[in-house]
Short mmCIF file of C-alpha atoms in Angstrom, two decimals:
data_model
loop_
_atom_site.label_atom_id
_atom_site.label_comp_id
_atom_site.label_asym_id
_atom_site.label_seq_id
_atom_site.Cartn_x
_atom_site.Cartn_y
_atom_site.Cartn_z
CA MET A 1 128.69 55.82 -86.29
CA ASP A 2 126.36 53.76 -88.39
CA THR A 3 123.69 56.42 -87.86
CA ASP A 4 126.01 59.25 -89.33
CA ASN A 5 127.09 57.27 -92.50
CA HIS A 6 123.53 56.12 -93.06
CA PHE A 7 122.59 60.03 -92.61
CA TYR A 8 124.99 61.16 -95.18
CA ASN A 9 124.40 58.38 -97.43
CA ASN A 10 123.40 60.14 -101.12
CA ASP A 11 122.66 57.03 -102.77
CA ASN A 12 119.06 56.29 -100.53
CA ASN A 13 117.23 59.26 -100.50
CA ASN A 14 114.54 57.92 -98.15
CA ASN A 15 116.81 56.35 -95.73
CA HIS A 16 118.58 59.79 -95.66
CA ASN A 17 115.58 61.59 -95.05
CA ASN A 18 114.50 59.17 -92.07
CA GLY A 19 118.17 59.52 -90.68
CA ALA A 20 118.45 62.94 -90.84
CA ALA A 21 115.00 63.42 -89.18
CA THR A 22 116.24 61.19 -85.84
CA VAL A 23 119.35 63.01 -85.70
CA LYS A 24 117.65 66.59 -85.89
CA ILE A 25 115.07 65.51 -83.24
CA ASP A 26 117.67 63.78 -80.86
CA SER A 27 119.87 66.99 -80.88
CA HIS A 28 117.27 69.39 -80.41
CA VAL A 29 115.86 67.80 -77.51
CA GLU A 30 119.29 67.98 -75.84
CA MET A 31 119.74 71.28 -76.46
CA GLY A 32 116.47 72.60 -75.93
CA SER A 33 116.34 74.86 -79.35
CA VAL A 34 113.49 76.93 -80.59
CA GLU A 35 111.79 76.18 -83.39
CA PRO A 36 113.92 76.79 -86.65
CA LYS A 37 112.09 78.61 -89.84
CA PRO A 38 112.28 78.08 -93.18
CA ALA A 39 114.92 79.93 -95.03
CA PHE A 40 112.85 82.20 -96.74
CA GLU A 41 110.87 83.37 -93.71
CA TYR A 42 113.86 86.15 -92.78
CA GLU A 43 114.59 87.35 -96.57
CA ASP A 44 112.28 90.10 -96.53
CA GLN A 45 112.10 90.95 -92.82
CA SER A 46 115.42 92.42 -91.79
CA LEU A 47 118.52 93.38 -93.23
CA VAL A 48 119.96 90.07 -92.91
CA GLY A 49 120.33 87.56 -95.28
CA PRO A 50 117.85 84.56 -95.49
CA ASP A 51 119.93 82.21 -93.40
CA LYS A 52 122.39 84.49 -91.63
CA HIS A 53 120.49 83.20 -88.38
CA SER A 54 118.31 80.70 -89.51
CA LEU A 55 120.48 78.31 -88.55
CA ASP A 56 121.34 79.84 -85.00
CA GLU A 57 118.00 78.83 -83.46
CA ALA A 58 119.59 76.31 -80.69
CA PRO A 59 120.59 78.76 -77.71
CA LEU A 60 123.79 76.61 -77.23
CA ARG A 61 124.97 76.76 -80.57
CA SER A 62 124.06 80.23 -81.75
CA LEU A 63 127.29 81.17 -82.71
CA TYR A 64 128.90 77.47 -83.01
CA SER A 65 125.88 75.60 -85.05
CA GLY A 66 126.83 73.26 -87.51
CA GLY A 67 126.21 69.57 -88.32
CA PRO A 68 123.71 67.50 -88.69
CA GLY A 69 121.90 68.96 -85.41
CA ASP A 70 121.21 71.80 -87.18
CA CYS A 71 120.17 71.12 -90.74
CA SER A 72 120.28 68.41 -93.48
CA PRO A 73 123.17 68.56 -95.92
CA GLN A 74 120.84 67.64 -98.91
CA ALA A 75 121.33 70.66 -101.24
CA MET A 76 121.89 69.78 -104.92
CA GLY A 77 124.48 71.82 -106.90
CA ASN A 78 122.96 75.26 -108.44
CA THR A 79 124.12 76.74 -111.64
CA VAL A 80 126.74 79.71 -111.28
CA VAL A 81 123.66 82.10 -111.90
CA ASP A 82 121.67 80.67 -109.27
CA SER A 83 124.56 80.46 -106.78
CA ILE A 84 125.01 84.21 -107.47
CA LYS A 85 121.53 85.22 -107.08
CA ILE A 86 121.56 83.39 -103.74
CA VAL A 87 124.62 84.63 -102.34
CA VAL A 88 124.53 88.11 -103.99
CA PHE A 89 121.05 89.17 -104.50
CA SER A 90 118.88 87.69 -101.59
CA ALA A 91 119.80 90.32 -99.18
CA LYS A 92 118.85 93.99 -98.79
CA ILE A 93 121.95 94.76 -97.29
CA ASN A 94 124.05 93.43 -100.26
CA LEU A 95 122.75 97.08 -101.84
CA LEU A 96 125.81 98.28 -100.27
CA MET A 97 128.64 96.08 -102.19
CA PRO A 98 128.93 98.71 -104.81
CA PHE A 99 130.47 101.11 -102.38
CA GLY A 100 133.81 98.52 -102.12
CA PRO A 101 135.06 98.86 -105.87
CA LEU A 102 133.94 102.74 -105.38
CA ALA A 103 136.35 103.07 -102.80
CA ILE A 104 139.07 101.69 -105.04
CA VAL A 105 138.44 104.07 -107.58
CA VAL A 106 138.08 106.85 -105.15
CA ASP A 107 141.51 105.99 -104.03
CA LYS A 108 143.15 105.77 -107.30
CA PHE A 109 141.82 109.31 -109.01
CA SER A 110 141.27 111.32 -106.01
CA GLY A 111 143.43 110.04 -103.03
CA HIS A 112 140.53 111.67 -100.51
CA ARG A 113 141.20 109.40 -97.19
CA GLY A 114 138.31 110.59 -95.66
CA TRP A 115 135.85 109.47 -98.82
CA VAL A 116 138.10 106.29 -98.97
CA PHE A 117 137.60 105.38 -95.44
CA LEU A 118 133.98 105.72 -95.64
CA LEU A 119 133.14 103.73 -98.50
CA SER A 120 135.48 101.22 -97.88
CA LEU A 121 133.75 101.10 -94.33
CA LEU A 122 130.15 100.62 -96.33
CA GLY A 123 131.78 98.10 -99.10
CA ILE A 124 132.85 96.07 -96.12
CA ILE A 125 129.62 95.67 -94.20
CA PRO A 126 127.49 93.44 -96.76
CA LEU A 127 130.52 91.43 -97.11
CA ALA A 128 130.90 90.28 -93.56
CA GLU A 129 127.03 89.37 -93.46
CA ARG A 130 127.62 87.01 -96.45
CA LEU A 131 130.73 85.39 -95.01
CA GLY A 132 128.71 84.76 -92.18
CA TYR A 133 126.01 83.34 -94.09
CA VAL A 134 128.55 81.12 -96.41
CA THR A 135 130.02 79.75 -93.22
CA GLU A 136 126.88 78.50 -91.72
CA GLN A 137 126.14 77.16 -95.05
CA LEU A 138 129.45 75.25 -95.08
CA ALA A 139 128.83 74.15 -91.51
CA CYS A 140 125.87 72.09 -92.64
CA TYR A 141 128.08 69.77 -93.99
CA THR A 142 130.43 68.92 -90.96
CA GLY A 143 129.66 67.59 -87.44
CA PRO A 144 129.23 69.72 -84.85
CA THR A 145 132.88 70.19 -83.46
CA VAL A 146 134.06 71.08 -86.94
CA GLY A 147 131.24 73.59 -87.52
CA GLY A 148 131.95 75.06 -84.20
CA LEU A 149 135.26 75.49 -85.32
CA LEU A 150 134.39 76.89 -88.40
CA ASN A 151 132.21 79.55 -86.98
CA ALA A 152 134.85 80.26 -84.54
CA THR A 153 137.15 81.03 -87.09
CA PHE A 154 135.16 83.07 -89.64
CA GLY A 155 132.51 84.20 -87.06
CA ASN A 156 134.57 87.27 -86.71
CA ALA A 157 136.83 87.06 -89.84
CA THR A 158 136.37 90.65 -90.58
CA GLU A 159 137.70 91.90 -87.71
CA LEU A 160 140.59 89.52 -87.81
CA ILE A 161 141.56 90.13 -91.26
CA ILE A 162 141.42 94.05 -90.77
CA SER A 163 143.81 93.55 -87.54
CA ILE A 164 146.21 91.39 -89.49
CA TYR A 165 146.61 94.08 -92.04
CA ALA A 166 146.96 96.90 -89.53
CA LEU A 167 149.86 94.45 -87.72
CA ARG A 168 151.59 94.26 -90.90
CA ARG A 169 151.68 98.10 -91.00
CA GLY A 170 152.81 98.31 -87.21
CA MET A 171 149.58 99.83 -86.21
CA ILE A 172 149.39 98.04 -82.82
CA ARG A 173 147.27 100.39 -80.94
CA VAL A 174 144.67 100.15 -83.94
CA VAL A 175 144.27 96.36 -83.54
CA GLN A 176 144.06 96.48 -79.69
CA GLN A 177 141.09 99.16 -79.85
CA SER A 178 139.16 97.77 -82.80
CA LEU A 179 138.96 94.40 -81.05
CA LEU A 180 138.25 95.91 -77.75
CA GLY A 181 135.83 98.02 -79.63
CA SER A 182 133.94 95.00 -81.25
CA ILE A 183 133.40 93.36 -77.49
CA LEU A 184 132.26 97.15 -76.25
CA SER A 185 129.73 97.63 -78.78
CA ASN A 186 128.32 94.03 -78.77
CA MET A 187 128.21 93.98 -75.16
CA LEU A 188 126.39 97.59 -74.66
CA LEU A 189 125.23 98.70 -78.07
CA VAL A 190 123.72 95.59 -79.59
CA LEU A 191 122.64 93.99 -76.41
CA GLY A 192 121.13 97.21 -75.12
CA CYS A 193 119.31 97.77 -78.60
CA ALA A 194 117.92 94.11 -78.53
CA PHE A 195 116.64 94.44 -74.91
CA PHE A 196 115.02 98.00 -75.53
CA ALA A 197 113.17 96.76 -78.89
CA GLY A 198 112.13 93.16 -76.97
CA GLY A 199 111.12 95.34 -74.04
CA LEU A 200 108.98 97.82 -76.24
CA VAL A 201 107.16 94.92 -77.99
CA PHE A 202 106.53 92.82 -74.92
CA SER A 203 105.94 95.90 -72.57
CA LYS A 204 103.37 93.83 -70.40
CA ARG A 205 105.84 91.23 -69.27
CA GLU A 206 109.52 90.75 -68.58
CA GLN A 207 111.30 88.57 -71.53
CA VAL A 208 113.36 85.52 -69.86
CA PHE A 209 116.55 83.75 -70.83
CA ASN A 210 118.77 81.07 -69.88
CA LYS A 211 121.40 82.29 -66.61
CA ALA A 212 123.72 79.46 -67.20
CA THR A 213 124.82 80.20 -70.66
CA ALA A 214 125.41 84.08 -69.47
CA ALA A 215 126.82 82.95 -66.17
CA VAL A 216 129.46 80.80 -68.52
CA SER A 217 130.09 83.82 -70.87
CA SER A 218 130.48 86.64 -68.07
CA GLY A 219 133.02 84.33 -66.47
CA LEU A 220 134.97 84.00 -69.36
CA LEU A 221 134.80 87.68 -70.38
CA LEU A 222 136.08 87.90 -66.69
CA MET A 223 139.28 86.10 -67.37
CA ALA A 224 139.88 87.75 -70.29
CA VAL A 225 139.69 91.27 -68.42
CA MET A 226 142.52 89.58 -66.00
CA GLY A 227 144.20 88.61 -69.31
CA LEU A 228 144.31 92.39 -70.34
CA LEU A 229 144.67 93.79 -66.72
CA PHE A 230 148.12 92.50 -65.43
CA PRO A 231 150.29 93.34 -68.49
CA ALA A 232 148.98 97.03 -68.02
CA VAL A 233 149.45 97.14 -64.15
CA LEU A 234 152.77 95.57 -64.81
CA HIS A 235 153.68 98.39 -67.17
CA SER A 236 152.17 101.04 -65.47
CA THR A 237 153.89 100.41 -62.13
CA ARG A 238 157.19 99.81 -63.81
CA THR A 239 157.61 96.16 -61.98
CA GLU A 240 158.57 94.35 -64.72
CA LEU A 241 161.62 91.90 -64.09
CA HIS A 242 162.99 92.88 -67.83
CA PHE A 243 161.85 96.43 -68.74
CA GLY A 244 160.17 96.07 -72.32
CA LYS A 245 160.15 92.03 -72.32
CA SER A 246 158.42 90.88 -69.24
CA GLU A 247 155.44 92.36 -70.36
CA LEU A 248 155.47 91.26 -74.12
CA ALA A 249 156.75 87.55 -72.71
CA LEU A 250 153.79 87.62 -70.57
CA SER A 251 151.18 88.65 -73.06
CA ARG A 252 152.38 85.82 -75.41
CA PHE A 253 151.79 83.21 -72.43
CA THR A 254 148.84 84.71 -71.37
CA SER A 255 147.21 84.51 -74.99
CA CYS A 256 148.15 80.78 -75.20
CA ILE A 257 146.44 80.08 -72.01
CA MET A 258 143.25 81.98 -73.29
CA LEU A 259 143.36 79.67 -76.49
CA VAL A 260 143.34 76.44 -74.84
CA ALA A 261 141.11 78.19 -72.44
CA TYR A 262 138.42 78.86 -75.40
CA ALA A 263 139.06 75.40 -76.93
CA SER A 264 138.02 73.82 -73.84
CA TYR A 265 135.12 76.14 -74.02
CA LEU A 266 134.01 74.98 -77.38
CA PHE A 267 134.23 71.43 -76.01
CA PHE A 268 132.52 72.07 -72.93
CA GLN A 269 129.37 73.42 -74.92
CA LEU A 270 129.55 70.83 -77.75
CA LYS A 271 130.31 67.72 -76.06
CA SER A 272 130.59 67.69 -72.18
CA GLN A 273 127.75 69.67 -70.39
CA GLN A 274 124.95 69.85 -73.10
CA ASN A 275 122.21 69.85 -71.05
CA LEU A 276 123.15 72.60 -68.64
CA TYR A 277 122.26 74.68 -71.46
CA VAL A 278 118.42 73.65 -72.07
CA PRO A 279 116.30 76.36 -71.76
CA VAL A 280 113.30 75.57 -69.15
CA ASP A 281 110.33 74.02 -70.80
CA GLN A 282 111.53 73.82 -74.18
CA ALA A 283 113.15 70.46 -74.98
CA GLU A 284 109.34 68.75 -74.78
CA ASN A 285 107.46 71.70 -76.48
CA HIS A 286 109.55 71.48 -79.69
CA ALA A 287 110.80 68.01 -80.12
CA GLU A 288 107.60 67.16 -82.50
CA GLU A 289 107.74 70.27 -84.26
CA ILE A 290 111.32 70.09 -85.07
CA SER A 291 110.75 67.19 -87.20
CA ASP A 292 108.32 68.84 -89.74
CA ASP A 293 110.90 72.06 -90.18
CA GLU A 294 113.82 70.37 -91.11
CA GLU A 295 116.28 73.06 -92.61
CA GLU A 296 118.13 72.37 -95.87
CA PRO A 297 121.33 74.19 -96.97
CA GLU A 298 120.95 76.54 -100.14
CA ILE A 299 124.38 76.04 -101.67
CA SER A 300 126.44 72.79 -102.04
CA LYS A 301 129.56 72.24 -100.07
CA TRP A 302 131.65 73.28 -102.91
CA GLU A 303 129.90 76.26 -103.87
CA SER A 304 130.43 77.44 -99.86
CA ILE A 305 134.00 76.91 -100.05
CA ILE A 306 134.48 78.81 -103.34
CA TRP A 307 132.30 81.76 -102.00
CA LEU A 308 134.38 81.62 -98.81
CA SER A 309 137.02 82.22 -100.67
CA ILE A 310 136.20 84.73 -103.11
CA LEU A 311 134.45 86.81 -100.02
CA THR A 312 137.69 86.40 -97.58
CA ALA A 313 140.03 87.54 -100.89
CA TRP A 314 137.45 90.55 -101.49
CA ILE A 315 137.38 91.52 -97.39
CA SER A 316 141.04 91.49 -97.64
CA VAL A 317 141.38 93.86 -100.46
CA LEU A 318 138.77 96.22 -99.09
CA SER A 319 140.64 96.14 -95.49
CA GLU A 320 144.07 97.17 -97.10
CA TYR A 321 142.60 100.24 -98.22
CA LEU A 322 140.51 100.92 -94.84
CA VAL A 323 143.68 100.49 -92.80
CA ASN A 324 145.53 102.73 -94.86
CA ALA A 325 142.99 105.46 -95.35
CA ILE A 326 142.74 105.38 -91.33
CA GLU A 327 145.48 108.02 -90.32
CA GLY A 328 143.99 110.22 -93.50
CA ALA A 329 140.63 109.95 -92.43
CA SER A 330 141.35 111.12 -88.59
CA VAL A 331 142.92 114.18 -90.12
CA ALA A 332 140.58 115.08 -92.93
CA MET A 333 137.27 114.40 -90.60
CA ASN A 334 139.03 115.84 -87.42
CA ILE A 335 137.94 112.74 -85.43
CA PRO A 336 140.74 111.16 -82.88
CA VAL A 337 142.20 107.41 -84.16
CA ALA A 338 140.89 106.02 -81.09
CA PHE A 339 137.15 106.60 -81.81
CA ILE A 340 137.76 105.72 -85.16
CA SER A 341 139.12 102.18 -84.16
CA VAL A 342 137.01 101.77 -81.00
CA ILE A 343 133.52 102.93 -82.33
CA LEU A 344 133.59 103.10 -86.21
CA LEU A 345 135.25 100.29 -87.05
CA PRO A 346 133.52 97.31 -85.05
CA ILE A 347 130.57 98.45 -87.23
CA VAL A 348 132.05 96.84 -90.20
CA GLY A 349 131.56 93.43 -88.63
CA ASN A 350 128.96 93.66 -86.69
CA ALA A 351 126.22 95.68 -88.43
CA ALA A 352 124.53 92.57 -89.73
CA GLU A 353 124.66 90.60 -86.43
CA HIS A 354 123.32 93.85 -84.87
CA ALA A 355 120.31 93.50 -86.93
CA GLY A 356 119.74 89.88 -86.14
CA ALA A 357 120.26 90.15 -82.56
CA VAL A 358 117.16 92.92 -82.59
CA MET A 359 115.26 90.77 -84.71
CA PHE A 360 115.05 87.87 -82.35
CA ALA A 361 114.72 89.82 -79.32
CA MET A 362 111.23 91.10 -81.17
CA LYS A 363 110.39 87.58 -81.62
CA ASP A 364 111.11 86.81 -77.70
CA LYS A 365 114.25 84.68 -78.60
CA LEU A 366 116.54 86.24 -75.96
CA ASP A 367 118.40 82.95 -75.82
CA ILE A 368 119.46 83.48 -79.66
CA THR A 369 120.40 87.20 -79.02
CA LEU A 370 122.72 86.66 -76.15
CA GLY A 371 124.40 84.14 -78.18
CA VAL A 372 124.70 86.74 -80.82
CA ALA A 373 126.19 89.46 -78.68
CA ILE A 374 127.81 87.93 -75.54
CA GLY A 375 128.92 85.06 -77.66
CA SER A 376 130.65 87.26 -80.09
CA SER A 377 132.39 89.40 -77.57
CA THR A 378 133.23 85.86 -75.78
CA GLN A 379 134.87 84.76 -79.09
CA ILE A 380 136.77 88.32 -79.59
CA SER A 381 138.24 88.40 -76.35
CA MET A 382 139.23 85.03 -75.78
CA PHE A 383 140.24 83.87 -79.42
CA GLY A 384 140.68 86.99 -81.39
CA ILE A 385 142.94 89.21 -79.17
CA PRO A 386 145.26 86.13 -78.20
CA PHE A 387 144.90 84.94 -81.76
CA CYS A 388 146.31 88.64 -83.01
CA VAL A 389 148.91 88.14 -80.41
CA VAL A 390 150.13 85.11 -81.95
CA VAL A 391 150.07 86.19 -85.25
CA GLY A 392 152.05 89.49 -84.28
CA TRP A 393 154.56 86.96 -82.58
CA VAL A 394 154.96 85.18 -85.75
CA MET A 395 155.51 88.33 -88.05
CA GLY A 396 157.47 89.87 -85.49
CA CYS A 397 155.41 92.78 -84.38
CA PRO A 398 155.49 93.38 -80.63
CA MET A 399 151.65 92.93 -80.23
CA ASP A 400 150.84 92.26 -76.44
CA LEU A 401 148.08 92.19 -74.02
CA ASP A 402 148.70 96.11 -72.60
CA PHE A 403 145.75 98.06 -73.66
CA GLN A 404 146.53 100.50 -71.65
CA LEU A 405 144.40 101.25 -68.13
CA PHE A 406 142.04 103.27 -69.74
CA GLU A 407 140.85 100.82 -71.92
CA THR A 408 141.29 97.84 -69.81
CA ALA A 409 139.27 99.98 -67.10
CA THR A 410 136.57 100.55 -69.46
CA LEU A 411 136.24 97.01 -70.42
CA PHE A 412 136.31 96.00 -67.01
CA ILE A 413 133.57 98.37 -66.02
CA THR A 414 131.59 97.26 -69.11
CA VAL A 415 131.72 93.09 -68.07
CA LEU A 416 130.49 94.29 -64.56
CA VAL A 417 127.58 96.41 -65.76
CA VAL A 418 126.31 93.66 -68.24
CA ALA A 419 126.92 90.84 -65.66
CA PHE A 420 125.04 92.25 -63.34
CA MET A 421 122.26 93.17 -66.01
CA LEU A 422 122.19 89.17 -66.71
CA GLN A 423 122.20 87.81 -63.29
CA GLU A 424 118.50 87.74 -62.74
CA GLY A 425 118.18 86.13 -66.05
CA THR A 426 115.39 88.47 -67.19
CA SER A 427 115.38 91.67 -69.38
CA ASN A 428 113.15 94.73 -70.35
CA TYR A 429 113.15 98.04 -72.17
CA PHE A 430 114.86 99.98 -69.30
CA LYS A 431 117.50 97.67 -68.90
CA GLY A 432 118.07 98.13 -72.80
CA LEU A 433 118.02 101.86 -72.30
CA MET A 434 120.51 101.71 -69.56
CA LEU A 435 122.89 99.58 -71.60
CA ILE A 436 122.43 101.94 -74.67
CA LEU A 437 123.33 105.15 -72.64
CA CYS A 438 126.25 103.16 -70.97
CA TYR A 439 127.71 103.10 -74.31
CA ILE A 440 127.03 106.66 -75.29
CA ILE A 441 129.17 107.44 -72.48
CA VAL A 442 132.18 105.23 -73.69
CA ALA A 443 131.81 106.68 -77.13
CA ALA A 444 131.96 110.34 -75.63
CA SER A 445 134.99 108.93 -73.54
CA PHE A 446 137.18 107.71 -76.79
CA PHE A 447 135.88 110.95 -78.35
CA VAL A 448 138.12 113.14 -76.08
CA HIS A 449 140.42 110.49 -75.19
CA ARG A 450 144.13 111.31 -76.15
CA ASP A 451 145.96 108.10 -77.09
CA PRO A 452 149.76 108.58 -76.36
CA LYS A 453 150.46 105.79 -78.57
CA ALA A 454 148.58 106.81 -81.22
CA ILE A 455 149.13 105.89 -84.87
CA ARG A 456 150.41 109.20 -85.36
CA ASP A 457 153.33 108.44 -83.31
CA LYS A 458 154.61 106.45 -86.34
CA PRO A 459 155.01 102.83 -84.73
CA GLN A 460 158.08 100.94 -85.64
CA LYS A 461 156.75 98.74 -88.50
CA PRO A 462 157.22 94.67 -87.95
CA LYS A 463 160.37 92.95 -89.32
CA GLN A 464 159.59 91.66 -92.72
#
């Protein structure tokens, strides 16, 4: 406790820096992280912002980073203009931001649902990336536990906001399929592209990663499949004790269990079994390097909170236009709602993470790539889906875990394929190509899939 207080003492800069360096070295020696890079190094190298993944250098905390072990909470307050420059104008992907207001203008004056859907989709992509960046900046001022909770809550905030708006309109199938699509795209498309790109760059050898983290994440994904499978089988076999009620009650009970399991997973990662996740031969090699490359947040704590509120509110506004335009876009573009929900909507929240995962694979940092792809899938399956069930419960909307046998079988096969790909702890471009081809098969399947509970069936709206 003395070290922590000493670390956060803003009245003594010299002691602060010494304490920060000490805590940082110890944290990364335990976690076996790779060397962090200065914030400006990534600014012109990808679509991602300058600090979107620079805090994610530790394999263990690639999605649950935060606290003194990742950066030094020493940033001074910026002026309003400087803060806007850092958050709004520092990433090339922010060139897509004007599409958001344009979607509102098109909706007001033309009402063309297809264009409103596409413009809203493009407008939310940079907002999702900036939301992740601001969340990581705020996590620098918290301990690792609070930082982990922040990233767990806001890491997939875009998908959750869209899901809540869809629940308010009674679009249960859109919620289920969009969350399922996020899992599938992360496990097949993102991981496949990362393995393929990394394999081409390092074509003379196989890339390696920590099998322990992959094994734990695969186990959690299989647990999520089990949670989705039982309600679907119960419904399909008509063996419910109370028809129409047992399935919903089982879904809500299972969702609470899954949330407890996810909280235990966070504790397991951050507190209990840290040494289990140390990559081989990395702890000693990077102990001295870390002290010279200490990260500092670019914006202050209150700036982070204000930007977090602004971005969340703006995403909420665009999400409403996006959800309202789904049915019209399906008719206008002659695309099934299932394809829009499973394939197109996940692009909204995952585009920036996709670029980051590929970039790290090309730098031979596959532990971080797995944290982005598999870790995000674990978040959605063990936190996002059960959270939506609980929110629907509160709203009076009968959201359940019955994802239908077709979707559940797709997820089950996907988890098995990815688990087999990860079991050796190595990757190459051929494994990446196989995952990409699997995703193409999944996309084609949903393009020809006719959902009996689609949005056009006009589900009953939740009670107000």
